[in-house]
Short mmCIF file of C-alpha atoms in Angstrom, two decimals:
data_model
loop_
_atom_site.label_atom_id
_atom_site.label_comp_id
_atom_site.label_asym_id
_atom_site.label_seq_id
_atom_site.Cartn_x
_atom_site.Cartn_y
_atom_site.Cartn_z
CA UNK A 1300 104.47 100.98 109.38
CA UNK A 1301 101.68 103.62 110.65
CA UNK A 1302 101.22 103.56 114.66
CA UNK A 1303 98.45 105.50 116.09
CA UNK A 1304 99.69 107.04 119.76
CA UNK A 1305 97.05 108.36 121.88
CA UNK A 1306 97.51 111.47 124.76
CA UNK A 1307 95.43 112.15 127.48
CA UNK A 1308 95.33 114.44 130.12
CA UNK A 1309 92.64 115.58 132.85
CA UNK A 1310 91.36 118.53 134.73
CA UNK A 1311 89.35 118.82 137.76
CA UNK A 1312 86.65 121.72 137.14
CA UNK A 1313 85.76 123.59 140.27
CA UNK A 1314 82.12 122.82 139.55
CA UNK A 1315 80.37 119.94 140.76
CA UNK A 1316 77.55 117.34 138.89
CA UNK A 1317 74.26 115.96 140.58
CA UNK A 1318 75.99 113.04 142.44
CA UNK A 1319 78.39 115.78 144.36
CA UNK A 1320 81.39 114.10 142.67
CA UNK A 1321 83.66 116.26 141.22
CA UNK A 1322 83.33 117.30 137.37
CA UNK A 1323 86.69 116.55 135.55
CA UNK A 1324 87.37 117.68 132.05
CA UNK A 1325 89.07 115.65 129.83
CA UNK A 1326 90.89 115.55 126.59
CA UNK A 1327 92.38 112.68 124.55
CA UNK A 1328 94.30 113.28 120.98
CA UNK A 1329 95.57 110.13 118.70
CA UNK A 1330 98.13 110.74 116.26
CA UNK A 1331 99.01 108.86 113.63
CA UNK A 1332 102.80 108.63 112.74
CA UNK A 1333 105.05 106.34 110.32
CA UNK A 1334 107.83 103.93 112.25
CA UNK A 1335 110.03 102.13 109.12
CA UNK A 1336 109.11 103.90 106.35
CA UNK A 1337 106.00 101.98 105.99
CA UNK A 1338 102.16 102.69 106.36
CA UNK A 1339 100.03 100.29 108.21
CA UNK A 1340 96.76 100.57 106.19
CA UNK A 1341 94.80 98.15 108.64
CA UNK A 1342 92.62 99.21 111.20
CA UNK A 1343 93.31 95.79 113.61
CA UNK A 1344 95.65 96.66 116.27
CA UNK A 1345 97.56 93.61 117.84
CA UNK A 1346 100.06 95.22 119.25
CA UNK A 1347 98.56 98.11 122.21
CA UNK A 1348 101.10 99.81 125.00
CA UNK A 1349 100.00 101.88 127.76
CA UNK A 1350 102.58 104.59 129.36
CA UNK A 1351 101.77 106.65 132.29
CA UNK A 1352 103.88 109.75 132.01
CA UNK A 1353 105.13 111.58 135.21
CA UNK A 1354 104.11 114.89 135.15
CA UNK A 1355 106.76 115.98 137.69
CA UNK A 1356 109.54 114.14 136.09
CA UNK A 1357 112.14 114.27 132.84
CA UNK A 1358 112.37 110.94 131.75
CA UNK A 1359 112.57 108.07 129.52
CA UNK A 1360 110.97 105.20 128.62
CA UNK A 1361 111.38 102.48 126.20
CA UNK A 1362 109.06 99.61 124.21
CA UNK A 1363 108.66 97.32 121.40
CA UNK A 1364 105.90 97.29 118.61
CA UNK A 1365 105.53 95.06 115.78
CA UNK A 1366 109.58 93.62 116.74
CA UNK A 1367 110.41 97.96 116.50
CA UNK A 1368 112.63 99.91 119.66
CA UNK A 1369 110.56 102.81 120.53
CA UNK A 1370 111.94 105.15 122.75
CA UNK A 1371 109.33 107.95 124.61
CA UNK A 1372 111.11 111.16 126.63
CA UNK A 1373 109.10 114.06 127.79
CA UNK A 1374 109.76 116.91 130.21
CA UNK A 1375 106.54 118.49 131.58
CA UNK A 1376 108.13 120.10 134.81
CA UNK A 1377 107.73 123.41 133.61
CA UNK A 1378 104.90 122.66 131.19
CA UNK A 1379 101.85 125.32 131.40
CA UNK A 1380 97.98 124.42 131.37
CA UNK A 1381 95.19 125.41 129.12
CA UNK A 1382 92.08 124.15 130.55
CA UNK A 1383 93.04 120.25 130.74
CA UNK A 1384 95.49 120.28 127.69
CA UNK A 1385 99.32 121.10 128.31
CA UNK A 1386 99.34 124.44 126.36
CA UNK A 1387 103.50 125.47 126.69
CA UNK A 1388 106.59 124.83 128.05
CA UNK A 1389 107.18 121.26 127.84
CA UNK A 1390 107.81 118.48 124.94
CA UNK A 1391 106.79 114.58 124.69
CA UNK A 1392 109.05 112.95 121.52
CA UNK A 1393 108.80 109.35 120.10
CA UNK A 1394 111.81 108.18 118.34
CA UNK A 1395 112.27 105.15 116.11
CA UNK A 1396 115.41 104.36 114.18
CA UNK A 1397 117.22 107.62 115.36
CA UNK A 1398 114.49 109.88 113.77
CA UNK A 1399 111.76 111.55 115.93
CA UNK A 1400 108.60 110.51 114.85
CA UNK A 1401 106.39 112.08 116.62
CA UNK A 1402 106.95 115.25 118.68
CA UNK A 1403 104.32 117.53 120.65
CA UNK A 1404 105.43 120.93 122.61
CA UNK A 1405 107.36 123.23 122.08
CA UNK A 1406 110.17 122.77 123.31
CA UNK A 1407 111.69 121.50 120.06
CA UNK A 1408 115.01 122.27 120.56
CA UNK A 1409 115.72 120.88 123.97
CA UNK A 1410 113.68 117.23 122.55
CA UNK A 1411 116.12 117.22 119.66
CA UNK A 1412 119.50 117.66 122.07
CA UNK A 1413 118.09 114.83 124.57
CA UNK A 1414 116.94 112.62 122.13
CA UNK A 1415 119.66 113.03 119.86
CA UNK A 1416 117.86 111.86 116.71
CA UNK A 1417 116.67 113.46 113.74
CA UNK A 1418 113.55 115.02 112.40
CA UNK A 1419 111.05 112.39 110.34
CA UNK A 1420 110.69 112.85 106.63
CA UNK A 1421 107.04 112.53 107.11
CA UNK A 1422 105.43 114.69 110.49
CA UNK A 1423 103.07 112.70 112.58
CA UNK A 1424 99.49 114.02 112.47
CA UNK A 1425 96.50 114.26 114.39
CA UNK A 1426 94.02 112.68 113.25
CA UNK A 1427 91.61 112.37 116.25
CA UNK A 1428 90.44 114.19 119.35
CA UNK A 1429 88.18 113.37 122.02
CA UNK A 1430 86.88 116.32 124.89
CA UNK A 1431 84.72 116.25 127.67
CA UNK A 1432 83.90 119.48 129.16
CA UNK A 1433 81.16 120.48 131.91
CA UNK A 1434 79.15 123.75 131.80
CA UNK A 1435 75.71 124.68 132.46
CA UNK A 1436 75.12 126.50 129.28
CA UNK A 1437 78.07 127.20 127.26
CA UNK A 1438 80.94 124.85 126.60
CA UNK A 1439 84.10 126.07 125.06
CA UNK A 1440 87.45 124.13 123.33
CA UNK A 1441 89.95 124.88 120.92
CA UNK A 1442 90.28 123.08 117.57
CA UNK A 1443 92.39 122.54 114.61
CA UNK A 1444 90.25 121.36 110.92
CA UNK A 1445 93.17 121.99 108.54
CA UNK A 1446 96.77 121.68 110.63
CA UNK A 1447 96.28 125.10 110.49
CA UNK A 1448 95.29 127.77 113.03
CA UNK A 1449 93.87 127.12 116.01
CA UNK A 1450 89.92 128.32 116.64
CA UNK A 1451 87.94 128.85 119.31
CA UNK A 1452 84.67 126.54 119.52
CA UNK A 1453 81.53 127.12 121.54
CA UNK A 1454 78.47 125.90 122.33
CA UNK A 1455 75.79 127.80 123.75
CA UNK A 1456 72.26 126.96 124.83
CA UNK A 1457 68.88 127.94 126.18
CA UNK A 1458 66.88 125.06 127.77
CA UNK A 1459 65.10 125.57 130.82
CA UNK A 1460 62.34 128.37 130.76
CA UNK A 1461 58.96 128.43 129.10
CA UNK A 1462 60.63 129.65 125.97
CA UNK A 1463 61.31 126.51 123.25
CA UNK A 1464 65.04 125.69 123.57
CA UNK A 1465 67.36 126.82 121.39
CA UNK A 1466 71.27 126.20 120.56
CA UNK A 1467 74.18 128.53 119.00
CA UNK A 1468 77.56 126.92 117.60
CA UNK A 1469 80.09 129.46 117.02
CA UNK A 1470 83.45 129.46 115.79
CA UNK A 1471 86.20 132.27 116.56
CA UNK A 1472 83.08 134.69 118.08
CA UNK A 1473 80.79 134.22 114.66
CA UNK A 1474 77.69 132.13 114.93
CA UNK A 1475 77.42 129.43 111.93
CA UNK A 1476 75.05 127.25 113.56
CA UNK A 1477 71.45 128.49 115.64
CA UNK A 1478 68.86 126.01 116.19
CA UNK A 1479 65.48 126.92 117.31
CA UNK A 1480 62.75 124.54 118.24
CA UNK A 1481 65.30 122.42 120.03
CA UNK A 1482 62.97 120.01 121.25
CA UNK A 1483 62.22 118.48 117.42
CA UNK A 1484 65.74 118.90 116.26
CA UNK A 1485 68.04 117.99 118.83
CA UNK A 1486 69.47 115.59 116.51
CA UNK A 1487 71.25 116.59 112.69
CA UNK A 1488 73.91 117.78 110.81
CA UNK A 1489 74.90 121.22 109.05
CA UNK A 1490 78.07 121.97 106.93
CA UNK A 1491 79.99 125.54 107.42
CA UNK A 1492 83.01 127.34 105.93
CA UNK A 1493 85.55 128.30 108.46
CA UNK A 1494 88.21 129.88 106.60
CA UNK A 1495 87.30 128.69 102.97
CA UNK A 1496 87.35 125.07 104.45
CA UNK A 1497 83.93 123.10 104.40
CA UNK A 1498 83.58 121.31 107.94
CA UNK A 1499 80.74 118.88 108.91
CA UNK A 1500 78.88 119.28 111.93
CA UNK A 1501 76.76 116.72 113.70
CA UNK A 1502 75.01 117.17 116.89
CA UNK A 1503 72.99 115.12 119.26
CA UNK A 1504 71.38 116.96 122.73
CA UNK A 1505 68.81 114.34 123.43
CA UNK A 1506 69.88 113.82 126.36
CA UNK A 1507 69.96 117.39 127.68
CA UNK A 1508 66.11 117.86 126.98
CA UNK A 1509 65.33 114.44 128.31
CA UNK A 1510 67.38 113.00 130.83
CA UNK A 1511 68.07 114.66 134.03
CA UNK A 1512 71.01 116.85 134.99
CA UNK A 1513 74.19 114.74 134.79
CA UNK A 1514 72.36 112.00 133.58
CA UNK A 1515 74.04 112.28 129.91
CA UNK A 1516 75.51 114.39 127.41
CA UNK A 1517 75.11 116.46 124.09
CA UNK A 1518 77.51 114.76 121.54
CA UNK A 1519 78.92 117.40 118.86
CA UNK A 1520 81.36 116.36 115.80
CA UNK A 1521 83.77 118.57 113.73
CA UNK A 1522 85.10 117.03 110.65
CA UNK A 1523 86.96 118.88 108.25
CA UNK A 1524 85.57 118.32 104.25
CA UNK A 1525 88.45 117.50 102.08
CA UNK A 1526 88.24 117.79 98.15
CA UNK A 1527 88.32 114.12 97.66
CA UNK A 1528 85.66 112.93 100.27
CA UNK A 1529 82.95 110.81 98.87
CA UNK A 1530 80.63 108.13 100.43
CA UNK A 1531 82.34 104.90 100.83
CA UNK A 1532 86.27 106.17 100.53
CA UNK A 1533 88.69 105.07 102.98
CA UNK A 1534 90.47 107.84 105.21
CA UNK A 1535 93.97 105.84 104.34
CA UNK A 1536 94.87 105.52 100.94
CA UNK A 1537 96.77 102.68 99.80
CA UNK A 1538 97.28 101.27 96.04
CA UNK A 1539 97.74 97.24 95.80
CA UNK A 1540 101.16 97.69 94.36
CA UNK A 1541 102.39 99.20 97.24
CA UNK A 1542 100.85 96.98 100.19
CA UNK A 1543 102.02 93.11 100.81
CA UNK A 1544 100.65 90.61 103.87
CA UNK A 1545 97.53 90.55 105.21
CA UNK A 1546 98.10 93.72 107.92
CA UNK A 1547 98.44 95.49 104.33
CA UNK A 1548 101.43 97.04 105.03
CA UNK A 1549 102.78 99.89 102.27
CA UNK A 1550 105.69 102.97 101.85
CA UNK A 1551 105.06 105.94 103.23
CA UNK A 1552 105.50 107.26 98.84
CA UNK A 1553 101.59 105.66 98.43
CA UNK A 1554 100.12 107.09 101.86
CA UNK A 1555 97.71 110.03 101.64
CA UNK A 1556 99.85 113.27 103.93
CA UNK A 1557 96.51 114.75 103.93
CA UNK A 1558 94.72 113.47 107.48
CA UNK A 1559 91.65 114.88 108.25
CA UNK A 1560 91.35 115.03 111.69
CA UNK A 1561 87.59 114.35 113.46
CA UNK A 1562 86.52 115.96 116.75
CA UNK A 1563 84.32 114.87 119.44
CA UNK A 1564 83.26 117.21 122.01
CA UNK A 1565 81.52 115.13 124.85
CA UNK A 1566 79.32 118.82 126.59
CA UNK A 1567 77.66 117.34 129.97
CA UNK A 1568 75.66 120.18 131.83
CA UNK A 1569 75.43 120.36 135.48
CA UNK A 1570 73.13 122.41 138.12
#
């Protein structure tokens, strides 16, 4: 069966919003991994566990989905920060049925000896990832559109002043996206190449013309264009010879390797 695991971590920014409470960027990634040999092509969850890892600690934990032994280890003692992320030093491994299913850090080899299990036919991907960052007029992140290298995302704008706003997306220091006349087109979409690879980009900044400081956010999306994308296709591909039962269950031989991960970047600008 597929399981989707989600990891979040936070970081308090030095700067503060309207309300004097203290800004705190966030970051949330869900992976999507395969427990059985099967692929859970459903998108009902019934089964949802919640661990709270200690950051101080090497430990263990262990839990039971769909009637499966899970077992979770990390070590983040030594682990190294990049803005609110874990950037080094440290490893978090999920292991079902002796194989590690899902395994972030990189700290490989240490995981492996603790855990004492194997490597999983088919890696664990991400699939989704969810930022919130404060700024007052650019915002910055890091993301990944093809499993691939990692590239550096920012946002830049111009709103106060008796100029007409204007925005600036760029990705590894080259500008694909500048939007003038803000104030009519602080909502739409625009596709760019980043490395050969098509990605989608949707924004929405109503709130940063309209609403007061802190008061909202500008909403931004980064979704990778794969060759077989069409209206009306499902991300998870699964033939009806392969799936039985009504949670549409099927082997990890029909299931689509190629995850194209979405990002949401939640920008909220402060005084």
């Amino acid at each position: 069966m597929s399981s989707i695991y989600s990891i979040s971590s936070a970081h308090q920014s030095p700067a503060r919003s309207s309300d004097q409470k203290i800004a705190q960027c966030t970051v949330s990634c869900v992976y999507q991994t395969h427990i059985a040999g099967h692929c859970d092509c459903g998108v009902e969850q019934e089964h949802h566990v919640e661990l709270v890892v200690d950051l101080c600690g090497k430990r263990g934990a262990t839990f039971m989905v769909d009637g499966n032994q899970l077992e979770l280890y990390w070590d983040l003692r030594s682990a190294k920060l990049s803005g609110p992320e874990l950037s080094n030093d440290f490893y978090v491994a999920l292991v079902s049925d002796e194989e590690v299913v899902l395994l972030l850090g990189d700290m490989e080899k240490k995981a492996y000896k603790t855990t004492k299990a194997r490597a999983a036919m088919v890696k664990a991907l991400m699939f989704y990832k969810e930022e919130h960052v404060f700024g007052k007029k650019s915002f910055s992140t890091r993301m990944r559109f093809d499993q691939g290298k990692e590239h550096e995302v920012v946002v830049e704008s111009s709103t106060a002043g008796d100029k007409d706003p204007e925005m600036w997306i760029s990705i590894d220091g080259i500008v694909l996206i500048h939007i003038r006349n803000l104030q009519w087109k602080f909502r739409g979409n625009q596709t760019v190449v980043v490395n050969k690879q098509p990605v989608q980009v949707f924004w929405d900044v109503h709130a940063w013309l309209f609403s007061s400081p802190g008061a909202g956010h500008g909403l931004f999306i980064f979704k990778a264009v794969g060759e077989g994308d069409s209206e009306g296709d499902d991300d998870t591909q699964c033939d009806g010879s392969d799936c039985s039962g009504p949670s549409k269950y099927c082997s990890t031989d029909s299931y689509s390797k190629t995850v194209e991960t979405c990002f949401f970047l939640y920008a909220w600008k402060i005084e």
